[in-house]
Coordinates of C-alpha atoms and ligand atoms in Angstrom, one line a residue:
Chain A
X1 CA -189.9 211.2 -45.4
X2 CA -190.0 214.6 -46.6
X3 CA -186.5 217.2 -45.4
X4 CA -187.7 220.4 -43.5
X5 CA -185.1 222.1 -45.3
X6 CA -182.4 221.2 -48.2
X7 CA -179.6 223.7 -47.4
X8 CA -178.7 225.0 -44.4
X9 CA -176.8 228.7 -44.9
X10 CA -175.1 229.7 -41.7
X11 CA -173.1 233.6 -41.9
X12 CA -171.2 234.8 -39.3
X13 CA -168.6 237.6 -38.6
X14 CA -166.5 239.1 -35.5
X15 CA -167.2 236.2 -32.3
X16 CA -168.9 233.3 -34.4
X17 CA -166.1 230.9 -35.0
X18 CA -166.2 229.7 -31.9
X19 CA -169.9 229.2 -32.6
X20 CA -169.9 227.7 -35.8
X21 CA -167.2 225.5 -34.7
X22 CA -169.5 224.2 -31.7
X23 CA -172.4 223.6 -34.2
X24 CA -170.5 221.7 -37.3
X25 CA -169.1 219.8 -34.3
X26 CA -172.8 218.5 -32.8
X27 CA -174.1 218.3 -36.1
X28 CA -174.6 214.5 -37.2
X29 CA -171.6 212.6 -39.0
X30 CA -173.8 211.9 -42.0
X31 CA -176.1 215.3 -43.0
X32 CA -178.7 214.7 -45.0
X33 CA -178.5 218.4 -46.7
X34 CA -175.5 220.2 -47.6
X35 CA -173.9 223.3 -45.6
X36 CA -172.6 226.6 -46.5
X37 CA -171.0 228.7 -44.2
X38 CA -170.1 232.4 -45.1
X39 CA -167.7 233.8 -42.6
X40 CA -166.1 237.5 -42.7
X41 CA -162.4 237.2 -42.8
X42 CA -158.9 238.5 -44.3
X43 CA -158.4 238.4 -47.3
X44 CA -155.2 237.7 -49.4
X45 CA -153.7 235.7 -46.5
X46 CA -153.4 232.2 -47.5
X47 CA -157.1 230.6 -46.5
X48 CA -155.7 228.0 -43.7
X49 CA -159.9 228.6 -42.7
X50 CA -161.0 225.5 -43.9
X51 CA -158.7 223.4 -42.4
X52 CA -158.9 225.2 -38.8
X53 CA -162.4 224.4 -38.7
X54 CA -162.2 220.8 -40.2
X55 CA -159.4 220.6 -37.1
X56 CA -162.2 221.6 -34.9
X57 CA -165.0 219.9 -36.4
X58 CA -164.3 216.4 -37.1
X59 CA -165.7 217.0 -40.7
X60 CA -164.4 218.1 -43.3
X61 CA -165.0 221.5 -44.5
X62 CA -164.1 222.2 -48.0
X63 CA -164.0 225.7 -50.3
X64 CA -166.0 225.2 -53.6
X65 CA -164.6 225.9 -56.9
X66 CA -166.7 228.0 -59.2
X67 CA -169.4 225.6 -60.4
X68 CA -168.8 222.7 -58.6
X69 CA -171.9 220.9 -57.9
X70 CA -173.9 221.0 -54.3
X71 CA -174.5 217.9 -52.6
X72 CA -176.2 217.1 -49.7
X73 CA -173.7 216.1 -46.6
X74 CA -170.4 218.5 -47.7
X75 CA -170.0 221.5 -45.6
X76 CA -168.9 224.3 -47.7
X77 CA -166.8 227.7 -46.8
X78 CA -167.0 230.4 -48.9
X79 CA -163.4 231.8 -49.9
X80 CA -162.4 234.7 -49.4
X81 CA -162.2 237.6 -51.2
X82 CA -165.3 236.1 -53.6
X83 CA -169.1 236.4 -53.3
X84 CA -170.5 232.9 -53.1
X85 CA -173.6 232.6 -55.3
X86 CA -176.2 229.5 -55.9
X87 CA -177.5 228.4 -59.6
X88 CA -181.0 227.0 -60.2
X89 CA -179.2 224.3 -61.8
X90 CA -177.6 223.8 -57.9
X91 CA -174.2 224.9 -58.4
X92 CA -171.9 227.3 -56.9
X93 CA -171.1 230.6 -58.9
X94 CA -168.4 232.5 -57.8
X95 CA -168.4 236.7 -57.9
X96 CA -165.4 239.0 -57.4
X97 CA -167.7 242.2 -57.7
X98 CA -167.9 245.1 -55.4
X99 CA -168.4 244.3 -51.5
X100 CA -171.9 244.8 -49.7
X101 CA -172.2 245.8 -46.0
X102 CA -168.2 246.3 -46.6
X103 CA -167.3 242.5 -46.9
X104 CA -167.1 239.9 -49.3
X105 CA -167.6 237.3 -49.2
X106 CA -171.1 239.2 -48.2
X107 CA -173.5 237.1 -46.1
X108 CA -176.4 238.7 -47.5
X109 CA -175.1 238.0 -51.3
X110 CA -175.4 234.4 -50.5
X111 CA -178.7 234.0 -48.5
X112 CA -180.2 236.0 -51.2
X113 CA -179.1 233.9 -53.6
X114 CA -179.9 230.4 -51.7
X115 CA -183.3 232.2 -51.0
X116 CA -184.0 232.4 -54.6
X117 CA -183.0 228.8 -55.2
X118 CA -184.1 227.2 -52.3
X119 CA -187.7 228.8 -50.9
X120 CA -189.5 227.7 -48.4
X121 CA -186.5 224.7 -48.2
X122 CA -183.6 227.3 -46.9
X123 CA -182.8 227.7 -43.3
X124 CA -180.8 230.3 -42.5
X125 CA -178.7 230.7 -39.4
X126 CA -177.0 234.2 -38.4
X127 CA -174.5 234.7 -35.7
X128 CA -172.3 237.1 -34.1
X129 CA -170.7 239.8 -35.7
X130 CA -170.2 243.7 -35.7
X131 CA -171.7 245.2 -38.7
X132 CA -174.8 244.9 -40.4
X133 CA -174.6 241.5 -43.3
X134 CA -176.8 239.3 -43.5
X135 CA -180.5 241.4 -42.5
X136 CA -181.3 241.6 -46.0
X137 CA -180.2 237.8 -46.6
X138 CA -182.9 236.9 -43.5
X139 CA -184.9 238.8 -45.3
X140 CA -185.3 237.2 -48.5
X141 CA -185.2 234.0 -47.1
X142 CA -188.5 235.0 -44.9
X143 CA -190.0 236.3 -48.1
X144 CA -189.9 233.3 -49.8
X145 CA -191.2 230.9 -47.3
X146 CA -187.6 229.8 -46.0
X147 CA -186.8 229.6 -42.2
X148 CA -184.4 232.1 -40.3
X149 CA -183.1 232.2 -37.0
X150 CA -180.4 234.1 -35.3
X151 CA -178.1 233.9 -32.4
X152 CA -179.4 235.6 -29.2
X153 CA -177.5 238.6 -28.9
X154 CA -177.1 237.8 -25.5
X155 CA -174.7 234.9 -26.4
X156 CA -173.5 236.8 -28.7
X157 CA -169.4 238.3 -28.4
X158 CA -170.5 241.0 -31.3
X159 CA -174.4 241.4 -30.9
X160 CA -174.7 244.4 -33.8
X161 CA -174.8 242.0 -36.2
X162 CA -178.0 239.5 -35.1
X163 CA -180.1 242.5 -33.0
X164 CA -179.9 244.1 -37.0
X165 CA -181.8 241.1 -38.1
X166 CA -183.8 241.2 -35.2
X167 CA -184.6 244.5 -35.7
X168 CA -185.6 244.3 -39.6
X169 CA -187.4 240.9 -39.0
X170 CA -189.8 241.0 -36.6
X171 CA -190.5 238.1 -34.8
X172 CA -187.8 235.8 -35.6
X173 CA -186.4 233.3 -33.6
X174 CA -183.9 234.1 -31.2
X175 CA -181.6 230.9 -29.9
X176 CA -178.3 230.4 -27.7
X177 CA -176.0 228.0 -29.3
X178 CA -176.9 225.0 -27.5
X179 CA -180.5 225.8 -29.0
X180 CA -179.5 226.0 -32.5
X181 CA -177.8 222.8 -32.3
X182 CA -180.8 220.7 -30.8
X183 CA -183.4 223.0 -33.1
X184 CA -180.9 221.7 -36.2
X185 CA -180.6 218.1 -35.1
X186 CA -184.3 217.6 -34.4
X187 CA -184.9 218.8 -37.8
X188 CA -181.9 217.0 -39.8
X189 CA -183.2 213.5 -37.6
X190 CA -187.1 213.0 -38.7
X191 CA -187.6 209.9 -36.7
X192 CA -187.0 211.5 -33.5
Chain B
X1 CA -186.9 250.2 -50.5
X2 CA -186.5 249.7 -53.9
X3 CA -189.9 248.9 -56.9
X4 CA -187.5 247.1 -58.7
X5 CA -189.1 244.0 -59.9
X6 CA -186.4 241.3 -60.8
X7 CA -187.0 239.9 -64.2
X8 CA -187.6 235.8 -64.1
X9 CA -184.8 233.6 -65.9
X10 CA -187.0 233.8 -69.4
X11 CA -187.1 237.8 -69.3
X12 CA -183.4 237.9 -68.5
X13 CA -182.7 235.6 -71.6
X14 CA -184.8 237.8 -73.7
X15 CA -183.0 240.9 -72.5
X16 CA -179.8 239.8 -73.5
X17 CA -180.7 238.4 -76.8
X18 CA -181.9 242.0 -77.5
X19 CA -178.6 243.5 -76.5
X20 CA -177.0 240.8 -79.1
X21 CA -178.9 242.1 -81.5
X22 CA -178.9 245.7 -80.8
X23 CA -175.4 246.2 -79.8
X24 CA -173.6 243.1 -80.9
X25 CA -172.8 242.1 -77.4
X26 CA -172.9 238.6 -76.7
X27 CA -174.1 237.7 -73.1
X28 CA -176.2 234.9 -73.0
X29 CA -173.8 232.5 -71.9
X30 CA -172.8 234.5 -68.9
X31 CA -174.1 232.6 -65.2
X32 CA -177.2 233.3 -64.4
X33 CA -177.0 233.9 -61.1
X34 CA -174.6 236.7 -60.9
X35 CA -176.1 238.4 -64.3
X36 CA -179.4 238.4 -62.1
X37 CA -177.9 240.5 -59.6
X38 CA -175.9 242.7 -61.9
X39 CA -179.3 243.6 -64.4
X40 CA -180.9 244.2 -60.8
X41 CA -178.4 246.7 -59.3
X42 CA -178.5 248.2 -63.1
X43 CA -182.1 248.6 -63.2
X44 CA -182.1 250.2 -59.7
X45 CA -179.6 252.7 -60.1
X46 CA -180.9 254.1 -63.4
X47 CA -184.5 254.1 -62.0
X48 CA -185.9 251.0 -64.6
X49 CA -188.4 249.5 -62.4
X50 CA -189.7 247.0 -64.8
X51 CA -188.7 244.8 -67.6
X52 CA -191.0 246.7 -69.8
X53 CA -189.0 249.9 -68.4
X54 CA -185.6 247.9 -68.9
X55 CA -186.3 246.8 -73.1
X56 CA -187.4 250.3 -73.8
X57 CA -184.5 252.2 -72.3
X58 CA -181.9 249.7 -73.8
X59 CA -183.7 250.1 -77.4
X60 CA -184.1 253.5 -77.7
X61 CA -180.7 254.7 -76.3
X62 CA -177.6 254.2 -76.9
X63 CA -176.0 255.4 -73.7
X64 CA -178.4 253.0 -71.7
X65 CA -176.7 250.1 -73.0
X66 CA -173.1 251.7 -72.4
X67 CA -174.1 252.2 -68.6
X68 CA -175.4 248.8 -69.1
X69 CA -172.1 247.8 -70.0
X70 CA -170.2 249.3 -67.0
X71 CA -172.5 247.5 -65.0
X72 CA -172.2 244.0 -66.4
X73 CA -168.4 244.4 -66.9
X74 CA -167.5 243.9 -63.0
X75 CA -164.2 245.4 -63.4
X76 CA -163.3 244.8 -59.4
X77 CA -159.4 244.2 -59.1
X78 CA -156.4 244.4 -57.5
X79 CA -152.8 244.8 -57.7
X80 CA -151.6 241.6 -56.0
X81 CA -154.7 239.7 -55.7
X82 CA -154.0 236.2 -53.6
X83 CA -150.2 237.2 -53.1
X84 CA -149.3 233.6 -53.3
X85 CA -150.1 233.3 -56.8
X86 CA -147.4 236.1 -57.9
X87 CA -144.9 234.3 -56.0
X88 CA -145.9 230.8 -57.6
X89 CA -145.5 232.0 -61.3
X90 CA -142.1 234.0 -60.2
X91 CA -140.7 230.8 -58.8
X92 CA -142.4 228.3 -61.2
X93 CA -142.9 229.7 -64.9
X94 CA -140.2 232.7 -65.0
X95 CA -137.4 230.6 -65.1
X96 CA -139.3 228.7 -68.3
X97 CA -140.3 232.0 -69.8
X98 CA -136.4 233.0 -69.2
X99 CA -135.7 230.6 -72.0
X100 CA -137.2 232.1 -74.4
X101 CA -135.6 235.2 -76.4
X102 CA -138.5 237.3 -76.7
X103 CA -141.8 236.4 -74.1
X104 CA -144.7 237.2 -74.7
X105 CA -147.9 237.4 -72.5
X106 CA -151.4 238.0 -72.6
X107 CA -153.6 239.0 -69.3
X108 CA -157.5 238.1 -71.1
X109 CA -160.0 240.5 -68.7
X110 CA -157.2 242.8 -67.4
X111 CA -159.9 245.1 -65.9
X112 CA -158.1 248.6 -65.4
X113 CA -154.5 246.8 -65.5
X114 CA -153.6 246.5 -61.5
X115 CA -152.9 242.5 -62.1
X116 CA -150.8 243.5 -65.4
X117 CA -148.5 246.2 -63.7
X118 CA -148.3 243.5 -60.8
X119 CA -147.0 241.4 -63.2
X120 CA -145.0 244.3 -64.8
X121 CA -143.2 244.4 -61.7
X122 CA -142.0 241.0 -61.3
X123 CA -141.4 240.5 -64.9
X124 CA -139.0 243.6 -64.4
X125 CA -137.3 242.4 -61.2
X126 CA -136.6 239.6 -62.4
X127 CA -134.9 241.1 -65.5
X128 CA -137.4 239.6 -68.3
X129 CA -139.6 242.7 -68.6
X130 CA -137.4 244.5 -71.7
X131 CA -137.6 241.4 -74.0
X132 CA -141.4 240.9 -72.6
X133 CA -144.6 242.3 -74.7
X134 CA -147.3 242.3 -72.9
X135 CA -151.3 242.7 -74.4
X136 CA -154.0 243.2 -72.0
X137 CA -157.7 243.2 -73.0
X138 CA -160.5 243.5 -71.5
X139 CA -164.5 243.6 -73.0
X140 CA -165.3 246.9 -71.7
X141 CA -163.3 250.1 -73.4
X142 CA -163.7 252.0 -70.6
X143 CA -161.7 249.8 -68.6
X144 CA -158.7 249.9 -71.2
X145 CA -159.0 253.5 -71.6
X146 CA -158.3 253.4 -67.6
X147 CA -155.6 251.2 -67.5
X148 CA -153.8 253.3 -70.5
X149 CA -153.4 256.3 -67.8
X150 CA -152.1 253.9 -65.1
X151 CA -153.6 255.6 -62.7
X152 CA -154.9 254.9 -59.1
X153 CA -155.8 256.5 -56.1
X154 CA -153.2 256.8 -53.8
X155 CA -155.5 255.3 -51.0
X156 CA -155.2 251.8 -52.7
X157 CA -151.8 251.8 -53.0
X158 CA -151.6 250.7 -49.1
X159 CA -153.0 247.7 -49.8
X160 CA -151.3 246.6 -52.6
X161 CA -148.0 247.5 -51.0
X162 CA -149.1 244.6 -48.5
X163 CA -149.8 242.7 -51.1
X164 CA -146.3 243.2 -53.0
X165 CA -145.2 242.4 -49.7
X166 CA -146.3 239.1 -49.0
X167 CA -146.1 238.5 -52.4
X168 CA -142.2 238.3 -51.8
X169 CA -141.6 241.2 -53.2
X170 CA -138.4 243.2 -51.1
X171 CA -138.2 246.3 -53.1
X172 CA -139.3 249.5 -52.6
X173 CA -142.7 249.9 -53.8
X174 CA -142.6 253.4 -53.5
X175 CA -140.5 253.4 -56.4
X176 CA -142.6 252.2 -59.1
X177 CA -145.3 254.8 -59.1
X178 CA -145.0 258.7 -59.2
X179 CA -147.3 260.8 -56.3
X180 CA -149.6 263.6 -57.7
X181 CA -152.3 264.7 -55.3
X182 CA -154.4 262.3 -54.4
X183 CA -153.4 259.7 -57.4
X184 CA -150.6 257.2 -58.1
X185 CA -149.2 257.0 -61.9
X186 CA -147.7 253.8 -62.3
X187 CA -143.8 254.4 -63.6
X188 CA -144.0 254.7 -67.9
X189 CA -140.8 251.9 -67.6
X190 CA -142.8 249.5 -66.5
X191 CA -145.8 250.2 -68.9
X192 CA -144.2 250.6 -72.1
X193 CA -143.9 247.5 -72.6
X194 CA -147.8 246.7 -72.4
X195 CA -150.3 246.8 -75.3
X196 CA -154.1 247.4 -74.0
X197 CA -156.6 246.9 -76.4
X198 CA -160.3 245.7 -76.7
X199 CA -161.0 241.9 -77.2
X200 CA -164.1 239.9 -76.3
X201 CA -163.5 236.2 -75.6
X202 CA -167.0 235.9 -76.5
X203 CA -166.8 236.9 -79.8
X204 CA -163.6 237.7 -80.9
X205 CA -160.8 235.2 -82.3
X206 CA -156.7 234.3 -81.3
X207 CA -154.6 237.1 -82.0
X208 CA -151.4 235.7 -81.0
X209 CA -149.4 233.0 -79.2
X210 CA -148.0 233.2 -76.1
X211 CA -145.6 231.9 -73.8
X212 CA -148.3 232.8 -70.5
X213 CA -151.8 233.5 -70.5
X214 CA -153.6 234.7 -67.5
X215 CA -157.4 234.5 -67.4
X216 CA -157.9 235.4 -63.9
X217 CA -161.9 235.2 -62.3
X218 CA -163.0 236.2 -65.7
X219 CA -164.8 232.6 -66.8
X220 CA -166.5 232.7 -63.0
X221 CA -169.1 235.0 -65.2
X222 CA -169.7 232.3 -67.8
X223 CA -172.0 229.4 -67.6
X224 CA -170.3 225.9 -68.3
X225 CA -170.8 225.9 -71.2
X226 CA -169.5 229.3 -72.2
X227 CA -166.3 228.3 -70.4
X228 CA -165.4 225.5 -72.2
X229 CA -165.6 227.3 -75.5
X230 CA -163.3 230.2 -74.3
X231 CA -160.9 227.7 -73.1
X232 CA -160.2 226.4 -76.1
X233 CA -159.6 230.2 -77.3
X234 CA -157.4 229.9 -74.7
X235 CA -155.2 227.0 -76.1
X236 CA -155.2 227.9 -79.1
X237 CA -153.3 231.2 -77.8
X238 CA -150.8 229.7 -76.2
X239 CA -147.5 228.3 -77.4
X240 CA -147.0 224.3 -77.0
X241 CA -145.9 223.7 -73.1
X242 CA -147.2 227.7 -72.5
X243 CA -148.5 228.5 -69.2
X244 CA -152.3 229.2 -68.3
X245 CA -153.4 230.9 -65.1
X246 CA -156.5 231.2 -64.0
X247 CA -158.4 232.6 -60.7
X248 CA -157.7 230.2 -58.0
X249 CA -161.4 229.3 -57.9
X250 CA -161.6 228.4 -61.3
X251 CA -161.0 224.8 -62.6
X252 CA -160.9 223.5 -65.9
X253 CA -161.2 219.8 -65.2
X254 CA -164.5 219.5 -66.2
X255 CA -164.2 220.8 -69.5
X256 CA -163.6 218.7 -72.6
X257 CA -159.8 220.0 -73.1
X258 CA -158.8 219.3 -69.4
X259 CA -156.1 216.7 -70.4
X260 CA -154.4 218.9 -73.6
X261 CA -153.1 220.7 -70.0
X262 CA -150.8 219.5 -67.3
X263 CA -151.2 220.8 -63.7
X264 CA -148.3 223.0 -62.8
X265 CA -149.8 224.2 -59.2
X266 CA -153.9 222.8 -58.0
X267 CA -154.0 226.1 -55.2
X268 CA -153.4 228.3 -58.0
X269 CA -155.0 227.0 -60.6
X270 CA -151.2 227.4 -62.9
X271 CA -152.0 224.7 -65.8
X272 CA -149.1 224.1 -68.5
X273 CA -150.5 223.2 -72.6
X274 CA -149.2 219.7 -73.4
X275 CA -146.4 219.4 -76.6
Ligands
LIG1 C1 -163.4 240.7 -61.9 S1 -162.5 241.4 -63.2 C2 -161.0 240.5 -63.1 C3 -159.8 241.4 -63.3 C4 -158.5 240.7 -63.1 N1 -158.2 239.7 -64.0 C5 -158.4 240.2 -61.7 O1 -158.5 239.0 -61.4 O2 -158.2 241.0 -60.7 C6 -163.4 240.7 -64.6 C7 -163.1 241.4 -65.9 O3 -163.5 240.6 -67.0 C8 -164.0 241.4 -68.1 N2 -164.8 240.6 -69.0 C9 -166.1 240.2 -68.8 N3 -166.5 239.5 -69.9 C10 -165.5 239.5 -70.8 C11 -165.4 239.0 -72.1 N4 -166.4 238.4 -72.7 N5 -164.2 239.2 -72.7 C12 -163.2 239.9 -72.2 N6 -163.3 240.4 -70.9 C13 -164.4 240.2 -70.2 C14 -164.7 242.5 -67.3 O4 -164.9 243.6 -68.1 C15 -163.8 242.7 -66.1 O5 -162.9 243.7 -66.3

């Protein structure tokens, strides 16, 4: 049977660990299409990210190289201090150029870029956070066919970031956590 | 909003094939993805809305292609960048390179210098920067002419003390750069040592052999196959059981020479050439 999507891109900032945490978490042991997380964070501090969320998880959560091929079921983290970019030919590209919406890795530098791979087959997932990444990233994904959602700002512990995408995207979904989990596993699970 | 209209993988191609031809610049082996996004942000910023706009403009002037240029050349740095690889080479490859009765060490993509005066530093605290040459090159002249004023704004120089910091570094940073206004001039002592010049891994050939050779997120703009080539460049630079550094995102496994080269630290990417 056909996959609604082949690559899920979830960005958060301030408040969403928690959240992305609770989703990789639910998620089923086996995806069937990979996962790449962009997440705001320090930079030159040693990146102990990756294995705090594996910790919390149960999965393991691992930072690509540059070029390192994408394949379905890994969960990826982009590292820090790097824009994380997508190939046609389906592999990572990493960037050190100047940030966007003050961080990098930027949020919309990467849903841009899996927008252009990936069409109508990227979802796109936008949480909590306090500045303004990641509206031009829903963006492109909506323009080329992809599905976007993003957190209700109501669950949200840093709302600026998903009412901007609200506000820029009009009429895009708007889920609580518990909702973007079920939404995800009803579409990762065709049979049900 | 912007009228840009981003040229398709085949226009790209023929855009930079042009440029080879025009200007002798070679990069059609650079990744596609972030060469997209650098030829968009060019074409938006000097007003070229279409490909049409874009071949025009770089054939009929000059100064389009040297704006080009700046734009491709991402010349983001930092002094310090990922602290813990400073304090892997100082505690690793320094006492190797203290061996030796003159060292010398090439940084390939230096930008405007911040990662060679890091280095600079260490080299000099640890007492090997006097019988140390360093060459830095970088594609982009503009970048070298930079880095031979060893200049930087003063508001930088925050950061990068954070970064000497945690880099291990227990001196005072204060004391290797000079104030004036709003700038910081990086002391002469720790730059005369240090040759900048132009060199394109692309295109131009080993100049040299060194003990140490950092290549740091300079190949994350090639394609594959691009990066194999430059790597063997790279080895052929460097001394038998000489050091190689690269970004710590940056892996030369998959490349053809990846067992001429033993692994002296995985996180960091610190790779030492076989006998
Ligand atoms: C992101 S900077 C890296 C600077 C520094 N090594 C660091 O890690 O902070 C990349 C640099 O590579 C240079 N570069 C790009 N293509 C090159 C080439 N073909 N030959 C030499 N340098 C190149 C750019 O001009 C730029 O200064």
């Amino acid at each position: 049977m056909a996959k609604a999507f082949d690559i899920i891109i979830i960005g958060g900032s301030a408040g969403s660990v928690q959240v992305i945490s609770q989703i990789i978490h639910e998620l089923p042991a086996v995806l069937p299409v990979p996962v790449v997380i962009v997440l705001h964070r320090l930079k030159n501090v040693a990146s102990e990210m990756s294995k705090i969320l594996s910790a919390q998880t149960n999965k393991v959560i691992v930072e690509p190289d540059d070029k390192d091929p994408i394949k379905n079921s890994f969960i990826y983290l982009a590292p820090q201090n790097y824009h994380l970019l997508i190939e046609s030919d389906f592999t990572f590209s990493l960037d050190y150029s100047e940030v966007v919406q003050y961080s990098r890795p930027s949020i919309d530098v990467t849903f841009e870029s899996a927008a252009k791979v990936y069409g109508k087959k990227a979802f796109a997932v936008l949480l909590s956070g306090g500045n303004k990444d990641g509206t031009n990233g829903i963006g492109a994904v909506i323009v080329r066919g992809g599905k976007a959602i993003v957190q209700h700002p109501d669950s949200a512990l840093y709302p600026a970031m998903p009412s901007a995408a609200i506000a820029s995207n009009k009429g895009i979904p708007t889920l609580y956590p518990e909702q973007i989990i079920e939404y995800l596993n009803k579409n990762l699970n065709p049979s049900r | 909003m912007s009228r840009v209209i981003e040229l398709t993988d085949q226009e790209l191609t023929e855009v930079l094939q042009l440029i080879n031809q025009l200007y002798g610049y070679d990069f059609t082996g650079y990744a596609s993805a972030s060469m997209h996004r650098r030829v968009y942000r060019f074409m938006h910023a000097s007003g070229l809305n279409t490909y049409d706009d874009l071949r025009y403009n770089l054939s009929e002037q000059k100064a389009t292609f040297e704006h080009f240029l700046e734009f491709i050349s991402v010349n983001v740095t930092e002094m310090f960048r990922d602290p813990e690889f400073f304090k892997t080479i100082k505690e690793e490859v320094f006492p190797r390179l203290a061996t030796y009765p003159l060292i010398r060490i090439w940084h390939a993509g230096c930008a405007t210098g911040e990662e060679v005066f890091s280095m600079a530093i260490l080299l000099k605290e640890a007492g090997l920067l006097e019988r140390t040459r360093i060459y830095a090159t970088d594609i982009n002249p503009v970048n070298i002419e930079k880095a031979k004023k060893g200049i930087m704004t003063l508001q930088v120089i925050k950061d990068y003390t954070a970064n000497y910091i945690k880099s291990g570094g227990s001196k005072d940073f204060s004391g290797y750069y000079t104030a004036l206004y709003n700038n910081a001039l990086i002391s002469k002592e720790l730059r005369e040592n240090i040759l900048f010049s132009q060199h394109n891994l692309v295109t131009d050939q080993v100049f040299n052999e060194f003990q140490l050779v950092c290549c740091r997120n300079v190949m994350i703009y090639f394609n594959k196959g691009l990066q194999n080539k430059v790597l063997h460049l790279l080895h052929d630079s460097l001394a038998p059981l000489g050091y190689l550094a690269l970004g710590p995102k940056e892996s030369l496994l998959f490349t053809d020479i990846a067992d001429r080269f033993e692994v002296i630290s995985p996180a960091f990417k610190i790779f030492r050439r076989n006998q």
